[in-house]
Short mmCIF file of N, CA and C in Angstrom, two decimals:
data_model
loop_
_atom_site.label_atom_id
_atom_site.label_comp_id
_atom_site.label_asym_id
_atom_site.label_seq_id
_atom_site.Cartn_x
_atom_site.Cartn_y
_atom_site.Cartn_z
N MET A 1 -3.97 -3.61 -63.71
CA MET A 1 -4.76 -4.73 -63.25
C MET A 1 -5.79 -5.08 -64.31
N ASN A 2 -5.96 -6.37 -64.51
CA ASN A 2 -6.99 -6.77 -65.45
C ASN A 2 -8.34 -6.82 -64.72
N GLN A 3 -9.40 -7.10 -65.45
CA GLN A 3 -10.74 -7.05 -64.90
C GLN A 3 -10.97 -8.08 -63.79
N VAL A 4 -10.39 -9.25 -63.91
CA VAL A 4 -10.57 -10.30 -62.89
C VAL A 4 -9.87 -9.89 -61.59
N GLN A 5 -8.66 -9.41 -61.71
CA GLN A 5 -7.94 -8.99 -60.52
C GLN A 5 -8.65 -7.81 -59.85
N LEU A 6 -9.15 -6.88 -60.64
CA LEU A 6 -9.86 -5.73 -60.10
C LEU A 6 -11.14 -6.17 -59.39
N PHE A 7 -11.84 -7.14 -59.98
CA PHE A 7 -13.05 -7.67 -59.34
C PHE A 7 -12.73 -8.29 -57.98
N PHE A 8 -11.69 -9.16 -57.92
CA PHE A 8 -11.33 -9.79 -56.64
C PHE A 8 -10.80 -8.75 -55.63
N HIS A 9 -10.11 -7.75 -56.12
CA HIS A 9 -9.63 -6.69 -55.24
C HIS A 9 -10.80 -5.99 -54.56
N HIS A 10 -11.81 -5.60 -55.34
CA HIS A 10 -12.99 -4.93 -54.78
C HIS A 10 -13.79 -5.87 -53.89
N LEU A 11 -13.88 -7.13 -54.27
CA LEU A 11 -14.62 -8.11 -53.46
C LEU A 11 -13.95 -8.30 -52.10
N PHE A 12 -12.62 -8.51 -52.08
CA PHE A 12 -11.92 -8.69 -50.80
C PHE A 12 -11.92 -7.42 -49.96
N ARG A 13 -11.83 -6.27 -50.60
CA ARG A 13 -11.90 -5.02 -49.86
C ARG A 13 -13.29 -4.85 -49.24
N PHE A 14 -14.34 -5.22 -49.97
CA PHE A 14 -15.70 -5.16 -49.44
C PHE A 14 -15.86 -6.11 -48.25
N ILE A 15 -15.34 -7.35 -48.39
CA ILE A 15 -15.44 -8.33 -47.30
C ILE A 15 -14.68 -7.83 -46.08
N TRP A 16 -13.46 -7.31 -46.30
CA TRP A 16 -12.64 -6.80 -45.18
C TRP A 16 -13.34 -5.64 -44.47
N ASN A 17 -13.91 -4.70 -45.22
CA ASN A 17 -14.63 -3.59 -44.62
C ASN A 17 -15.87 -4.07 -43.88
N ALA A 18 -16.58 -5.05 -44.42
CA ALA A 18 -17.77 -5.60 -43.75
C ALA A 18 -17.38 -6.25 -42.43
N ILE A 19 -16.29 -7.03 -42.44
CA ILE A 19 -15.84 -7.67 -41.20
C ILE A 19 -15.48 -6.60 -40.17
N PHE A 20 -14.78 -5.56 -40.59
CA PHE A 20 -14.38 -4.50 -39.68
C PHE A 20 -15.60 -3.77 -39.12
N ILE A 21 -16.55 -3.44 -39.99
CA ILE A 21 -17.75 -2.71 -39.56
C ILE A 21 -18.58 -3.56 -38.60
N ILE A 22 -18.68 -4.85 -38.85
CA ILE A 22 -19.45 -5.74 -37.98
C ILE A 22 -18.73 -5.97 -36.64
N SER A 23 -17.40 -6.15 -36.69
CA SER A 23 -16.68 -6.49 -35.46
C SER A 23 -16.30 -5.27 -34.62
N TYR A 24 -16.27 -4.06 -35.20
CA TYR A 24 -15.84 -2.88 -34.45
C TYR A 24 -16.73 -2.61 -33.23
N PRO A 25 -18.05 -2.64 -33.34
CA PRO A 25 -18.87 -2.41 -32.14
C PRO A 25 -18.63 -3.46 -31.05
N ILE A 26 -18.36 -4.69 -31.47
CA ILE A 26 -18.08 -5.75 -30.49
C ILE A 26 -16.78 -5.45 -29.76
N LEU A 27 -15.72 -5.09 -30.51
CA LEU A 27 -14.44 -4.77 -29.90
C LEU A 27 -14.54 -3.53 -29.02
N ALA A 28 -15.24 -2.51 -29.49
CA ALA A 28 -15.41 -1.29 -28.69
C ALA A 28 -16.21 -1.58 -27.43
N SER A 29 -17.25 -2.40 -27.54
CA SER A 29 -18.04 -2.77 -26.37
C SER A 29 -17.20 -3.53 -25.36
N PHE A 30 -16.36 -4.44 -25.85
CA PHE A 30 -15.48 -5.18 -24.95
C PHE A 30 -14.55 -4.22 -24.21
N GLY A 31 -14.01 -3.23 -24.91
CA GLY A 31 -13.14 -2.25 -24.27
C GLY A 31 -13.88 -1.45 -23.22
N LEU A 32 -15.08 -1.01 -23.53
CA LEU A 32 -15.86 -0.25 -22.56
C LEU A 32 -16.26 -1.11 -21.36
N ILE A 33 -16.62 -2.36 -21.61
CA ILE A 33 -16.96 -3.27 -20.51
C ILE A 33 -15.73 -3.51 -19.64
N PHE A 34 -14.56 -3.69 -20.25
CA PHE A 34 -13.32 -3.91 -19.50
C PHE A 34 -12.99 -2.70 -18.64
N ILE A 35 -13.08 -1.51 -19.21
CA ILE A 35 -12.82 -0.29 -18.44
C ILE A 35 -13.85 -0.13 -17.33
N GLY A 36 -15.10 -0.41 -17.61
CA GLY A 36 -16.15 -0.31 -16.59
C GLY A 36 -15.94 -1.29 -15.45
N LEU A 37 -15.60 -2.54 -15.77
CA LEU A 37 -15.35 -3.53 -14.72
C LEU A 37 -14.12 -3.16 -13.89
N THR A 38 -13.09 -2.66 -14.55
CA THR A 38 -11.90 -2.22 -13.81
C THR A 38 -12.26 -1.09 -12.86
N PHE A 39 -13.03 -0.12 -13.31
CA PHE A 39 -13.47 0.98 -12.46
C PHE A 39 -14.33 0.47 -11.31
N LEU A 40 -15.25 -0.46 -11.60
CA LEU A 40 -16.12 -1.01 -10.57
C LEU A 40 -15.32 -1.75 -9.50
N PHE A 41 -14.37 -2.60 -9.91
CA PHE A 41 -13.56 -3.33 -8.93
C PHE A 41 -12.65 -2.39 -8.15
N SER A 42 -12.19 -1.32 -8.77
CA SER A 42 -11.38 -0.33 -8.07
C SER A 42 -12.19 0.34 -6.96
N LYS A 43 -13.40 0.75 -7.27
CA LYS A 43 -14.26 1.38 -6.26
C LYS A 43 -14.65 0.38 -5.17
N LEU A 44 -14.89 -0.87 -5.55
CA LEU A 44 -15.21 -1.91 -4.57
C LEU A 44 -14.03 -2.15 -3.64
N SER A 45 -12.84 -2.20 -4.20
CA SER A 45 -11.63 -2.39 -3.40
C SER A 45 -11.43 -1.21 -2.45
N LEU A 46 -11.66 0.00 -2.92
CA LEU A 46 -11.54 1.18 -2.08
C LEU A 46 -12.53 1.12 -0.93
N LEU A 47 -13.76 0.67 -1.20
CA LEU A 47 -14.77 0.54 -0.16
C LEU A 47 -14.37 -0.52 0.86
N LEU A 48 -13.87 -1.65 0.38
CA LEU A 48 -13.49 -2.73 1.30
C LEU A 48 -12.28 -2.38 2.16
N THR A 49 -11.36 -1.57 1.64
CA THR A 49 -10.21 -1.17 2.46
C THR A 49 -10.62 -0.23 3.58
N ARG A 50 -11.71 0.47 3.39
CA ARG A 50 -12.21 1.33 4.48
C ARG A 50 -12.86 0.52 5.60
N LEU A 51 -13.28 -0.70 5.31
CA LEU A 51 -13.98 -1.52 6.28
C LEU A 51 -13.08 -2.40 7.13
N ARG A 52 -11.81 -2.59 6.73
CA ARG A 52 -10.94 -3.51 7.45
C ARG A 52 -10.56 -2.93 8.82
N PRO A 53 -10.35 -3.79 9.81
CA PRO A 53 -10.10 -3.34 11.18
C PRO A 53 -8.63 -3.00 11.42
N GLU A 54 -8.09 -2.08 10.66
CA GLU A 54 -6.66 -1.80 10.76
C GLU A 54 -6.35 -0.69 11.75
N GLY A 55 -7.32 0.03 12.22
CA GLY A 55 -7.05 1.17 13.07
C GLY A 55 -6.95 2.41 12.19
N LYS A 56 -6.60 3.52 12.82
CA LYS A 56 -6.50 4.77 12.09
C LYS A 56 -5.14 4.86 11.42
N LYS A 57 -5.14 5.29 10.18
CA LYS A 57 -3.91 5.36 9.39
C LYS A 57 -3.29 6.73 9.54
N VAL A 58 -1.97 6.77 9.70
CA VAL A 58 -1.25 8.02 9.86
C VAL A 58 -0.20 8.11 8.76
N VAL A 59 -0.12 9.26 8.10
CA VAL A 59 0.90 9.50 7.09
C VAL A 59 1.65 10.76 7.48
N PHE A 60 2.97 10.66 7.57
CA PHE A 60 3.79 11.81 7.94
C PHE A 60 4.15 12.64 6.72
N LYS A 61 4.44 13.89 6.96
CA LYS A 61 4.97 14.76 5.92
C LYS A 61 6.44 15.02 6.24
N GLU A 62 7.17 15.47 5.25
CA GLU A 62 8.59 15.72 5.43
C GLU A 62 8.79 17.16 5.91
N SER A 63 8.86 17.35 7.23
CA SER A 63 9.04 18.69 7.77
C SER A 63 9.76 18.58 9.11
N ASP A 64 9.68 19.65 9.89
CA ASP A 64 10.24 19.63 11.23
C ASP A 64 9.37 18.75 12.12
N TRP A 65 9.53 18.86 13.41
CA TRP A 65 8.73 18.05 14.31
C TRP A 65 7.26 18.33 14.06
N GLU A 66 6.50 17.28 13.84
CA GLU A 66 5.09 17.38 13.48
C GLU A 66 4.28 16.49 14.43
N THR A 67 3.17 16.99 14.89
CA THR A 67 2.33 16.23 15.81
C THR A 67 1.76 15.00 15.12
N LEU A 68 1.82 13.88 15.78
CA LEU A 68 1.28 12.63 15.24
C LEU A 68 -0.24 12.64 15.39
N PRO A 69 -0.98 12.53 14.28
CA PRO A 69 -2.44 12.52 14.38
C PRO A 69 -2.93 11.32 15.20
N TYR A 70 -4.06 11.46 15.81
CA TYR A 70 -4.74 10.43 16.60
C TYR A 70 -3.95 10.01 17.84
N SER A 71 -2.99 10.82 18.28
CA SER A 71 -2.21 10.44 19.47
C SER A 71 -2.56 11.29 20.68
N ASN A 72 -3.63 12.05 20.60
CA ASN A 72 -4.04 12.94 21.69
C ASN A 72 -2.93 13.90 22.08
N ASP A 73 -2.23 14.44 21.08
CA ASP A 73 -1.11 15.36 21.28
C ASP A 73 -0.02 14.77 22.17
N LEU A 74 0.22 13.48 22.05
CA LEU A 74 1.24 12.82 22.86
C LEU A 74 2.56 12.65 22.12
N LEU A 75 2.51 12.34 20.82
CA LEU A 75 3.73 12.04 20.06
C LEU A 75 3.90 13.01 18.91
N GLU A 76 5.17 13.21 18.52
CA GLU A 76 5.49 13.97 17.32
C GLU A 76 6.62 13.29 16.58
N ALA A 77 6.73 13.58 15.29
CA ALA A 77 7.67 12.88 14.41
C ALA A 77 8.49 13.88 13.60
N LYS A 78 9.71 13.44 13.22
CA LYS A 78 10.60 14.25 12.39
C LYS A 78 11.30 13.35 11.39
N LEU A 79 11.40 13.79 10.13
CA LEU A 79 12.05 13.02 9.09
C LEU A 79 13.54 12.93 9.37
N ILE A 80 14.08 11.70 9.35
CA ILE A 80 15.51 11.46 9.60
C ILE A 80 16.19 10.96 8.33
N LYS A 81 15.58 10.02 7.61
CA LYS A 81 16.22 9.37 6.47
C LYS A 81 15.20 9.23 5.35
N GLN A 82 15.60 9.64 4.15
CA GLN A 82 14.76 9.47 2.97
C GLN A 82 15.54 8.64 1.96
N ILE A 83 15.05 7.47 1.62
CA ILE A 83 15.68 6.63 0.62
C ILE A 83 15.05 6.97 -0.72
N MET A 84 15.88 7.28 -1.72
CA MET A 84 15.36 7.69 -3.02
C MET A 84 14.49 6.59 -3.61
N PHE A 85 13.31 6.94 -4.04
CA PHE A 85 12.30 6.04 -4.59
C PHE A 85 11.96 4.94 -3.57
N GLY A 86 12.07 5.22 -2.31
CA GLY A 86 11.81 4.23 -1.28
C GLY A 86 11.14 4.87 -0.07
N PRO A 87 11.24 4.20 1.06
CA PRO A 87 10.55 4.67 2.26
C PRO A 87 11.28 5.82 2.95
N SER A 88 10.58 6.42 3.89
CA SER A 88 11.14 7.48 4.72
C SER A 88 11.24 6.97 6.15
N GLY A 89 12.30 7.38 6.84
CA GLY A 89 12.48 7.01 8.23
C GLY A 89 12.28 8.21 9.13
N PHE A 90 11.59 8.02 10.23
CA PHE A 90 11.25 9.11 11.14
C PHE A 90 11.69 8.79 12.55
N GLN A 91 12.01 9.85 13.28
CA GLN A 91 12.28 9.71 14.70
C GLN A 91 11.04 10.20 15.44
N LEU A 92 10.65 9.49 16.47
CA LEU A 92 9.47 9.85 17.26
C LEU A 92 9.90 10.30 18.64
N ARG A 93 9.12 11.20 19.23
CA ARG A 93 9.34 11.60 20.62
C ARG A 93 8.01 12.00 21.23
N ARG A 94 8.00 12.01 22.53
CA ARG A 94 6.81 12.43 23.26
C ARG A 94 6.78 13.94 23.33
N LYS A 95 5.60 14.52 23.17
CA LYS A 95 5.47 15.97 23.21
C LYS A 95 5.53 16.52 24.63
N ASP A 96 5.22 15.66 25.62
CA ASP A 96 5.19 16.15 27.00
C ASP A 96 6.58 16.25 27.62
N GLY A 97 7.63 15.93 26.87
CA GLY A 97 9.00 16.09 27.35
C GLY A 97 9.51 14.92 28.17
N VAL A 98 8.70 13.90 28.39
CA VAL A 98 9.12 12.73 29.16
C VAL A 98 10.09 11.92 28.29
N PRO A 99 11.27 11.55 28.81
CA PRO A 99 12.17 10.70 28.02
C PRO A 99 11.47 9.39 27.66
N SER A 100 11.69 8.95 26.43
CA SER A 100 10.97 7.79 25.93
C SER A 100 11.91 6.82 25.24
N VAL A 101 11.50 5.56 25.17
CA VAL A 101 12.26 4.55 24.44
C VAL A 101 12.21 4.81 22.94
N LEU A 102 11.28 5.63 22.48
CA LEU A 102 11.12 5.91 21.06
C LEU A 102 12.29 6.70 20.48
N SER A 103 12.96 7.50 21.29
CA SER A 103 14.01 8.37 20.77
C SER A 103 15.26 7.61 20.34
N ASP A 104 15.38 6.34 20.70
CA ASP A 104 16.56 5.55 20.35
C ASP A 104 16.46 4.88 18.99
N PHE A 105 15.31 4.94 18.33
CA PHE A 105 15.09 4.17 17.11
C PHE A 105 14.59 5.06 15.98
N VAL A 106 14.65 4.51 14.77
CA VAL A 106 14.08 5.16 13.59
C VAL A 106 12.90 4.30 13.15
N PHE A 107 11.80 4.96 12.83
CA PHE A 107 10.57 4.27 12.48
C PHE A 107 10.14 4.64 11.07
N GLY A 108 9.42 3.74 10.43
CA GLY A 108 8.85 4.01 9.11
C GLY A 108 7.61 4.86 9.24
N LYS A 109 7.07 5.28 8.10
CA LYS A 109 5.93 6.18 8.15
C LYS A 109 4.60 5.48 8.37
N LYS A 110 4.60 4.14 8.39
CA LYS A 110 3.35 3.44 8.66
C LYS A 110 3.15 3.35 10.16
N VAL A 111 2.08 3.96 10.63
CA VAL A 111 1.71 3.92 12.04
C VAL A 111 0.23 3.58 12.09
N ARG A 112 -0.12 2.59 12.89
CA ARG A 112 -1.52 2.22 13.08
C ARG A 112 -1.87 2.45 14.55
N VAL A 113 -2.99 3.10 14.78
CA VAL A 113 -3.42 3.41 16.13
C VAL A 113 -4.51 2.42 16.54
N LEU A 114 -4.25 1.68 17.59
CA LEU A 114 -5.21 0.72 18.14
C LEU A 114 -5.51 1.09 19.59
N GLU A 115 -6.44 0.41 20.20
CA GLU A 115 -6.74 0.66 21.62
C GLU A 115 -5.55 0.31 22.51
N GLU A 116 -4.79 -0.70 22.11
CA GLU A 116 -3.66 -1.17 22.92
C GLU A 116 -2.45 -0.26 22.81
N GLY A 117 -2.40 0.59 21.80
CA GLY A 117 -1.26 1.48 21.59
C GLY A 117 -1.05 1.75 20.12
N PHE A 118 0.20 1.95 19.74
CA PHE A 118 0.55 2.28 18.36
C PHE A 118 1.34 1.12 17.75
N ILE A 119 0.94 0.72 16.54
CA ILE A 119 1.70 -0.27 15.77
C ILE A 119 2.70 0.53 14.92
N LEU A 120 4.00 0.28 15.12
CA LEU A 120 5.07 1.01 14.45
C LEU A 120 5.97 0.04 13.71
N GLU A 121 6.62 0.50 12.64
CA GLU A 121 7.64 -0.31 11.99
C GLU A 121 9.00 0.27 12.38
N LYS A 122 9.71 -0.44 13.26
CA LYS A 122 11.01 0.00 13.77
C LYS A 122 12.10 -0.53 12.85
N TRP A 123 12.86 0.38 12.25
CA TRP A 123 13.92 -0.01 11.32
C TRP A 123 15.10 -0.57 12.09
N ASN A 124 15.63 -1.70 11.62
CA ASN A 124 16.81 -2.30 12.23
C ASN A 124 18.10 -1.80 11.58
N THR A 125 18.00 -1.19 10.41
CA THR A 125 19.16 -0.66 9.71
C THR A 125 18.77 0.58 8.93
N LEU A 126 19.72 1.47 8.73
CA LEU A 126 19.49 2.65 7.90
C LEU A 126 20.22 2.53 6.57
N ASP A 127 20.93 1.43 6.36
CA ASP A 127 21.66 1.21 5.11
C ASP A 127 20.67 0.78 4.04
N SER A 128 20.60 1.54 2.95
CA SER A 128 19.60 1.26 1.91
C SER A 128 19.86 -0.08 1.21
N LYS A 129 21.09 -0.59 1.25
CA LYS A 129 21.39 -1.88 0.62
C LYS A 129 20.82 -3.04 1.43
N GLU A 130 20.63 -2.85 2.72
CA GLU A 130 20.13 -3.91 3.58
C GLU A 130 18.63 -3.78 3.85
N MET A 131 17.99 -2.83 3.23
CA MET A 131 16.56 -2.62 3.46
C MET A 131 15.78 -3.64 2.65
N PRO A 132 14.62 -4.04 2.96
CA PRO A 132 13.88 -3.70 4.16
C PRO A 132 14.19 -4.69 5.29
N ASP A 133 14.49 -4.17 6.43
CA ASP A 133 14.71 -4.98 7.62
C ASP A 133 14.15 -4.20 8.79
N PHE A 134 12.95 -4.57 9.22
CA PHE A 134 12.35 -3.86 10.34
C PHE A 134 11.47 -4.79 11.15
N ASP A 135 11.23 -4.38 12.37
CA ASP A 135 10.33 -5.09 13.27
C ASP A 135 9.03 -4.31 13.36
N ILE A 136 7.94 -5.03 13.41
CA ILE A 136 6.66 -4.39 13.69
C ILE A 136 6.50 -4.47 15.21
N CYS A 137 6.33 -3.29 15.81
CA CYS A 137 6.32 -3.19 17.27
C CYS A 137 5.01 -2.58 17.75
N LEU A 138 4.72 -2.84 19.01
CA LEU A 138 3.58 -2.24 19.68
C LEU A 138 4.12 -1.30 20.75
N TYR A 139 3.79 -0.02 20.64
CA TYR A 139 4.21 0.97 21.63
C TYR A 139 3.04 1.26 22.54
N ASN A 140 3.24 1.04 23.83
CA ASN A 140 2.23 1.33 24.84
C ASN A 140 2.63 2.65 25.49
N PRO A 141 1.90 3.74 25.23
CA PRO A 141 2.31 5.05 25.76
C PRO A 141 2.13 5.16 27.28
N ASP A 142 1.22 4.39 27.86
CA ASP A 142 1.01 4.46 29.31
C ASP A 142 2.22 3.93 30.07
N GLU A 143 2.81 2.84 29.57
CA GLU A 143 3.98 2.24 30.22
C GLU A 143 5.28 2.66 29.56
N ASP A 144 5.22 3.41 28.47
CA ASP A 144 6.37 3.78 27.66
C ASP A 144 7.21 2.55 27.32
N SER A 145 6.53 1.55 26.77
CA SER A 145 7.21 0.31 26.42
C SER A 145 7.04 0.03 24.93
N LEU A 146 8.08 -0.52 24.33
CA LEU A 146 8.09 -0.87 22.92
C LEU A 146 8.34 -2.36 22.83
N ARG A 147 7.33 -3.11 22.38
CA ARG A 147 7.44 -4.57 22.31
C ARG A 147 7.42 -5.01 20.86
N SER A 148 8.46 -5.76 20.46
CA SER A 148 8.54 -6.27 19.10
C SER A 148 7.53 -7.40 18.91
N LEU A 149 6.70 -7.29 17.87
CA LEU A 149 5.69 -8.31 17.58
C LEU A 149 6.20 -9.32 16.56
N THR A 150 6.81 -8.84 15.47
CA THR A 150 7.30 -9.72 14.42
C THR A 150 8.30 -8.97 13.55
N ASN A 151 9.08 -9.72 12.79
CA ASN A 151 10.02 -9.14 11.84
C ASN A 151 9.54 -9.49 10.44
N ILE A 152 9.38 -8.46 9.59
CA ILE A 152 8.91 -8.66 8.22
C ILE A 152 9.94 -8.04 7.29
N LYS A 153 10.23 -8.71 6.19
CA LYS A 153 11.25 -8.26 5.24
C LYS A 153 10.65 -7.61 4.00
N CYS A 154 9.64 -6.77 4.16
CA CYS A 154 9.08 -6.02 3.05
C CYS A 154 8.39 -4.79 3.58
N PHE A 155 8.12 -3.83 2.69
CA PHE A 155 7.48 -2.58 3.11
C PHE A 155 5.97 -2.60 2.91
N ASP A 156 5.45 -3.55 2.20
CA ASP A 156 4.02 -3.60 1.91
C ASP A 156 3.35 -4.56 2.88
N TRP A 157 2.82 -4.03 3.97
CA TRP A 157 2.15 -4.86 4.98
C TRP A 157 0.95 -4.08 5.50
N HIS A 158 0.02 -4.81 6.07
CA HIS A 158 -1.12 -4.18 6.72
C HIS A 158 -1.70 -5.13 7.76
N VAL A 159 -2.46 -4.56 8.68
CA VAL A 159 -3.15 -5.36 9.69
C VAL A 159 -4.40 -5.90 9.02
N SER A 160 -4.48 -7.23 8.90
CA SER A 160 -5.61 -7.80 8.18
C SER A 160 -6.75 -8.18 9.11
N GLU A 161 -6.42 -8.54 10.33
CA GLU A 161 -7.47 -8.96 11.26
C GLU A 161 -7.01 -8.68 12.68
N LYS A 162 -7.94 -8.24 13.52
CA LYS A 162 -7.63 -7.98 14.92
C LYS A 162 -8.70 -8.65 15.77
N THR A 163 -8.23 -9.50 16.67
CA THR A 163 -9.13 -10.10 17.65
C THR A 163 -8.70 -9.61 19.03
N GLU A 164 -9.35 -10.11 20.05
CA GLU A 164 -9.02 -9.66 21.41
C GLU A 164 -7.60 -10.04 21.81
N GLN A 165 -7.11 -11.18 21.35
CA GLN A 165 -5.82 -11.69 21.80
C GLN A 165 -4.71 -11.69 20.75
N GLU A 166 -5.05 -11.44 19.46
CA GLU A 166 -4.01 -11.51 18.44
C GLU A 166 -4.29 -10.56 17.27
N LEU A 167 -3.20 -10.27 16.59
CA LEU A 167 -3.24 -9.47 15.37
C LEU A 167 -2.75 -10.31 14.21
N SER A 168 -3.31 -10.09 13.04
CA SER A 168 -2.87 -10.76 11.82
C SER A 168 -2.31 -9.70 10.88
N PHE A 169 -1.07 -9.92 10.42
CA PHE A 169 -0.44 -9.04 9.45
C PHE A 169 -0.31 -9.77 8.13
N LYS A 170 -0.68 -9.11 7.04
CA LYS A 170 -0.46 -9.65 5.70
C LYS A 170 0.62 -8.80 5.06
N TRP A 171 1.50 -9.46 4.29
CA TRP A 171 2.60 -8.76 3.64
C TRP A 171 2.79 -9.29 2.24
N PHE A 172 3.39 -8.44 1.39
CA PHE A 172 3.68 -8.82 0.01
C PHE A 172 4.94 -8.08 -0.41
N ASP A 173 5.94 -8.81 -0.91
CA ASP A 173 7.22 -8.18 -1.26
C ASP A 173 7.42 -8.01 -2.77
N GLY A 174 6.38 -8.19 -3.55
CA GLY A 174 6.49 -8.03 -4.99
C GLY A 174 6.46 -9.36 -5.72
N THR A 175 6.96 -10.43 -5.09
CA THR A 175 6.94 -11.74 -5.72
C THR A 175 6.18 -12.76 -4.88
N GLN A 176 6.23 -12.61 -3.60
CA GLN A 176 5.51 -13.55 -2.73
C GLN A 176 4.90 -12.79 -1.56
N GLY A 177 3.96 -13.42 -0.91
CA GLY A 177 3.28 -12.80 0.21
C GLY A 177 3.07 -13.82 1.31
N GLY A 178 2.51 -13.36 2.40
CA GLY A 178 2.25 -14.24 3.50
C GLY A 178 1.44 -13.56 4.58
N GLU A 179 1.19 -14.30 5.61
CA GLU A 179 0.43 -13.80 6.75
C GLU A 179 1.12 -14.23 8.03
N VAL A 180 1.18 -13.32 8.98
CA VAL A 180 1.81 -13.58 10.26
C VAL A 180 0.79 -13.24 11.33
N LYS A 181 0.57 -14.18 12.26
CA LYS A 181 -0.30 -13.93 13.40
C LYS A 181 0.55 -13.79 14.65
N VAL A 182 0.26 -12.75 15.44
CA VAL A 182 1.02 -12.52 16.67
C VAL A 182 0.04 -12.29 17.81
N ALA A 183 0.48 -12.70 18.99
CA ALA A 183 -0.35 -12.51 20.19
C ALA A 183 -0.13 -11.11 20.73
N LEU A 184 -1.21 -10.52 21.20
CA LEU A 184 -1.09 -9.22 21.85
C LEU A 184 -0.75 -9.47 23.27
#
């Protein structure tokens, strides 16, 4: 390299290093702010999900007959069908030995406990190719009745709002979502 080329080489290297040194704290700060905001919104979302009026959440384990939490020792569940990388299907029965309408169906692991009874997802099919196809039902343990509230074609749903006369369900299937209101 001749002297002119060497001079421009050192000059451009100096300018490039100066730009990097000046901009690095800005880029690092942006990264830290982004991570901090993501953490903050995650904690805020976790707090808000605890406040929604969905009832008590129940999650089953894969074992023999297991007592259903929050049911006052009335119901128990057993794993019937496990879809690989998908949902689990359970059979429910009453612990007191009384024959029930629950023994004829397979239910998903989402159970919500309300004052009116239990919100269950009753599977309409066990064929993994036809999934998800289930009804959201209300089980009244006093009358041993299972009433279908709505049919939803996805596994991601929750009770978004509960009033005295109706329930609101929100659902999302990965590409689209919606809301369904049903009368109690």
